[in-house]
mmCIF file of C-alpha atoms in Angstrom:
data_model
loop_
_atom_site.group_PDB
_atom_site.id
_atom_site.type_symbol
_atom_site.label_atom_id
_atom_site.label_comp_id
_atom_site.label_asym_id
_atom_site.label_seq_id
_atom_site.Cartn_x
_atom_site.Cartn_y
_atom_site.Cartn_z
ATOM 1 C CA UNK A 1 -7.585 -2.393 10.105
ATOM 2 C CA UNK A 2 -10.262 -0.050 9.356
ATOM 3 C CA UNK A 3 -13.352 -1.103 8.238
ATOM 4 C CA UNK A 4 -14.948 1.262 5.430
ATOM 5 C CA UNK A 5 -18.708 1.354 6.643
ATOM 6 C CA UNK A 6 -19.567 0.218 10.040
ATOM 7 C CA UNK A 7 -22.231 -2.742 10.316
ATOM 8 C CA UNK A 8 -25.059 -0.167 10.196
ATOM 9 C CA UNK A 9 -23.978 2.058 7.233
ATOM 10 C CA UNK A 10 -22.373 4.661 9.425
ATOM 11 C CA UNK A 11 -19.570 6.186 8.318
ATOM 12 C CA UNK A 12 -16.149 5.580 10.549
ATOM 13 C CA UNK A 13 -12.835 7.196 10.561
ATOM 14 C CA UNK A 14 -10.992 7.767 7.116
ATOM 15 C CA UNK A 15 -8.417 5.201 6.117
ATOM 16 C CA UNK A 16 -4.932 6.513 6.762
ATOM 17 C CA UNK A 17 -3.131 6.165 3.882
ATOM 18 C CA UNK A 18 1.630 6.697 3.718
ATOM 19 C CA UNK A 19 2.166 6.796 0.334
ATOM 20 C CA UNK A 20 5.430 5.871 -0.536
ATOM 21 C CA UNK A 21 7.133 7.226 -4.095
ATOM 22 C CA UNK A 22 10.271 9.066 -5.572
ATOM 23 C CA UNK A 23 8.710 10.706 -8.352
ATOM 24 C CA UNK A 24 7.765 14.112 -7.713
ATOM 25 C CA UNK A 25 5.095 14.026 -10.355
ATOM 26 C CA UNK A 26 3.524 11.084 -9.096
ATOM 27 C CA UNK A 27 3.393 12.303 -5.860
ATOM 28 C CA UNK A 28 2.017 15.422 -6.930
ATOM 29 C CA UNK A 29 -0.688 13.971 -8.552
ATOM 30 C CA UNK A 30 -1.709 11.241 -6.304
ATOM 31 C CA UNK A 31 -2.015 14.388 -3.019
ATOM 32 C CA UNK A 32 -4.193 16.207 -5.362
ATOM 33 C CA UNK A 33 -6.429 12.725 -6.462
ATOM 34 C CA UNK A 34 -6.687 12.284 -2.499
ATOM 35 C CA UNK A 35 -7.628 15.767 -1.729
ATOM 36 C CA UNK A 36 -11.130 14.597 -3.061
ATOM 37 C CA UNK A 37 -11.383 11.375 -1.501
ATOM 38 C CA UNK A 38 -13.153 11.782 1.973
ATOM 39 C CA UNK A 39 -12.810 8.315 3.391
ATOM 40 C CA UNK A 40 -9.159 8.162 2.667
ATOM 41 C CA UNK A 41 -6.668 10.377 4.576
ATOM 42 C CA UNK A 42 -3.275 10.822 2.859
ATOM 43 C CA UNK A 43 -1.212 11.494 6.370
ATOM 44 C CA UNK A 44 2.312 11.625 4.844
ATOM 45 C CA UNK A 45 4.429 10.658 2.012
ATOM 46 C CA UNK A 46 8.039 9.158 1.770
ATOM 47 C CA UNK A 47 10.591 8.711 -0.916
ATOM 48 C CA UNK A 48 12.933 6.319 0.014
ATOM 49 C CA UNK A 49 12.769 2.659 2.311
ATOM 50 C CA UNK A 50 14.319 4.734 5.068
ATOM 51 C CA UNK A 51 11.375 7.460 5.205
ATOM 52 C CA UNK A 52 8.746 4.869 4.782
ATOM 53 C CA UNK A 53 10.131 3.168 7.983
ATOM 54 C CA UNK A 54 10.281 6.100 9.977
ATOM 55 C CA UNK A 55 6.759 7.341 8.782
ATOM 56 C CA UNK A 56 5.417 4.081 9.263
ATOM 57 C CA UNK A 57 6.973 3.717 12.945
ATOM 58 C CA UNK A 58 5.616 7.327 13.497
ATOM 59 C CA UNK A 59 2.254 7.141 12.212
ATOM 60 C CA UNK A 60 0.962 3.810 11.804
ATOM 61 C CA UNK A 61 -1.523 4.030 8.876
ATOM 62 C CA UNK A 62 -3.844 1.701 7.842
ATOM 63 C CA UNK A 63 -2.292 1.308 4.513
ATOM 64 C CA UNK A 64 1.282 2.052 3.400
ATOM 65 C CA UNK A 65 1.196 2.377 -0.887
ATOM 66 C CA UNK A 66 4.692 1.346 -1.793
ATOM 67 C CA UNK A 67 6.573 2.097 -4.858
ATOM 68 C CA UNK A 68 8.867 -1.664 -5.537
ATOM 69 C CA UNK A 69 11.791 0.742 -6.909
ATOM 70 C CA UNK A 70 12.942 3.018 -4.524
ATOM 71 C CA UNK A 71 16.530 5.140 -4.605
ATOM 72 C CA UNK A 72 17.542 3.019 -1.324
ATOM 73 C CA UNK A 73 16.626 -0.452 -2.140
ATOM 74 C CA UNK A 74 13.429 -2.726 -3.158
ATOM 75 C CA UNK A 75 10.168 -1.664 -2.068
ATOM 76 C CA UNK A 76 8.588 -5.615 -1.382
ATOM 77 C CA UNK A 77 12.127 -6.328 0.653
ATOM 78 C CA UNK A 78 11.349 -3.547 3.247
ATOM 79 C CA UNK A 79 7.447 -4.881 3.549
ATOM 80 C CA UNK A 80 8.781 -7.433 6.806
ATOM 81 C CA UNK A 81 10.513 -3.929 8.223
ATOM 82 C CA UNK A 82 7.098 -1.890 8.008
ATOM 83 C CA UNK A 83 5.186 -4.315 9.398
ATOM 84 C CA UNK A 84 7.825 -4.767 12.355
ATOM 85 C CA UNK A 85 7.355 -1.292 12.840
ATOM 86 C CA UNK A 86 3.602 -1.510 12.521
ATOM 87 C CA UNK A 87 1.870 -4.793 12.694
ATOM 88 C CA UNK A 88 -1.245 -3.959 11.844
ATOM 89 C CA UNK A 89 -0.173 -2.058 8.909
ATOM 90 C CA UNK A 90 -1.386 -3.339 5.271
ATOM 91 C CA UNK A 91 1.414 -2.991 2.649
ATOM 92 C CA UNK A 92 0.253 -2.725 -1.039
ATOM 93 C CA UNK A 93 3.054 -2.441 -3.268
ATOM 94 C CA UNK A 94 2.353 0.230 -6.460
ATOM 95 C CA UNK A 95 4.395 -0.641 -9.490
ATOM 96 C CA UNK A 96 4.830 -0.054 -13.222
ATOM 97 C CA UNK A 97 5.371 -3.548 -14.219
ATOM 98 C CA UNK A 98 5.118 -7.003 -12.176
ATOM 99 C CA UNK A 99 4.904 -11.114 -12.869
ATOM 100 C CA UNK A 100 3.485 -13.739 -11.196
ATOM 101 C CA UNK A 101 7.032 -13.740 -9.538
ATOM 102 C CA UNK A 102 6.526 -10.556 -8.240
ATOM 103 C CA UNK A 103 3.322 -11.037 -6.867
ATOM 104 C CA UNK A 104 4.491 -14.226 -5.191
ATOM 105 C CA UNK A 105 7.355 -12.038 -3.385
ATOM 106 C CA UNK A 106 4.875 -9.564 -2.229
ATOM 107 C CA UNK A 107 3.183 -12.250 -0.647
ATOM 108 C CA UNK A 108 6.162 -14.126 1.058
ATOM 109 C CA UNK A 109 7.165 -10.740 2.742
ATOM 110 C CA UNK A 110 3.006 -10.224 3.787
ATOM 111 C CA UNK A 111 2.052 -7.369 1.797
ATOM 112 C CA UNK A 112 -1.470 -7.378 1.653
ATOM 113 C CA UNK A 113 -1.610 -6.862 -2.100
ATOM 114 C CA UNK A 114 0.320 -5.602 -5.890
ATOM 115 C CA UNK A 115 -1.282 -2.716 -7.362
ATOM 116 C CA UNK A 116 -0.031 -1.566 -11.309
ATOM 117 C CA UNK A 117 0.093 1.703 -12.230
ATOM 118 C CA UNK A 118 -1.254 1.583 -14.882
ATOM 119 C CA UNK A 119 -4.738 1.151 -13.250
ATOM 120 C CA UNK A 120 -7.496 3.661 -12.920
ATOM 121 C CA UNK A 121 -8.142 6.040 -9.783
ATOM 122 C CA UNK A 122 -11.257 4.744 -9.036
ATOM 123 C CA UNK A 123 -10.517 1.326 -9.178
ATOM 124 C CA UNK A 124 -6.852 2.056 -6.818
ATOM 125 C CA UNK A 125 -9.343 3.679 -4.398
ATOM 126 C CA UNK A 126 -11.256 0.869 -4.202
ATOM 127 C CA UNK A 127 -8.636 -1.513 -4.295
ATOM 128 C CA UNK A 128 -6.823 0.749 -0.867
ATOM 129 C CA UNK A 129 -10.669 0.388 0.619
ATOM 130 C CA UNK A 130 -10.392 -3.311 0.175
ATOM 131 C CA UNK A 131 -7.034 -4.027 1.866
ATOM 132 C CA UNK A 132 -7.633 -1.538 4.752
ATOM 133 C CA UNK A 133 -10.937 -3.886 5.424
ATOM 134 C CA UNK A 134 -8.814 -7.081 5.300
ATOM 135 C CA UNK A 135 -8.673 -8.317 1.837
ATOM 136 C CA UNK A 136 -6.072 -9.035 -0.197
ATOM 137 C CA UNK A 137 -5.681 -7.247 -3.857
ATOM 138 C CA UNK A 138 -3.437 -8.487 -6.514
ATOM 139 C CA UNK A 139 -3.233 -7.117 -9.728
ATOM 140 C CA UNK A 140 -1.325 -9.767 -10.868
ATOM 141 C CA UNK A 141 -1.904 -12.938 -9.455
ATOM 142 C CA UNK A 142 0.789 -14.962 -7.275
ATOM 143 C CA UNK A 143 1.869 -18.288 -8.744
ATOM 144 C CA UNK A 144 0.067 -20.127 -5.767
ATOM 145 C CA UNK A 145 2.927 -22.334 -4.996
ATOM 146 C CA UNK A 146 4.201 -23.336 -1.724
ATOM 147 C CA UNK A 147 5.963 -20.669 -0.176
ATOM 148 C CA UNK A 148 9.888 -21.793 0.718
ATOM 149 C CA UNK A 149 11.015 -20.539 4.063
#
């Protein structure tokens, strides 16, 4: 994990962010959104399970932004192979709809958070800033039950 500010205030090494999407458009937009972000280094994207595995292996980033939907399979079902790959990694999964049921998925496979998006930039940001320091972020909140394993 990297923590956003050191104890002091200093600044520390940007949070390196995979984002993982198969919509050209989205993509597009979300590279140019991080262009401007100094604490937050976009160090790849993927657009399918397979290349978010690979990039995650590669790289290890802080923070892997995963689209659920993705052309070769479900985003939260690949969450236990990126962080096999990368243990330290933080998963937040980035979707256009989710439940309760969702959110309690993302949380059975570890994924440090479910992120709609719908949201606004700034609060995204924030929420990636969050998880990368150890927190978890839900945009919709898991049922709380007992998880079944």
């Amino acid at each position: 994990m990297v923590p956003v500010a050191a104890a002091h205030g200093e600044p520390t090494s940007p949070i390196r962010l995979l984002l993982v999407d198969d919509h050209a458009m989205v993509v597009t937009a979300m590279v140019a959104a991080f262009d401007d972000v100094p604490d937050i280094d976009l160090v790849a994207t993927a657009a399918t399970v397979s290349g978010a595995v690979a990039e995650t292996a590669r790289l290890r980033p802080d923070v892997v932004l995963l689209d659920r939907r993705l052309p070769d399979g479900d985003g939260v079902a690949a969450i236990g192979r990126l962080l096999e790959e990368a243990p330290d990694t933080r998963v937040l999964v980035f979707t256009g709809a989710a439940d309760p049921a969702t959110a309690d998925r993302v949380a059975d496979a570890g994924g440090a958070g479910l992120l709609l998006k719908a949201g606004v930039l700034d609060d995204m940001l924030t929420t990636i800033r969050d998880v990368a320091d150890g927190a978890s972020a839900f945009d919709v909140r898991p049922t709380g039950r007992p998880r079944v394993r």
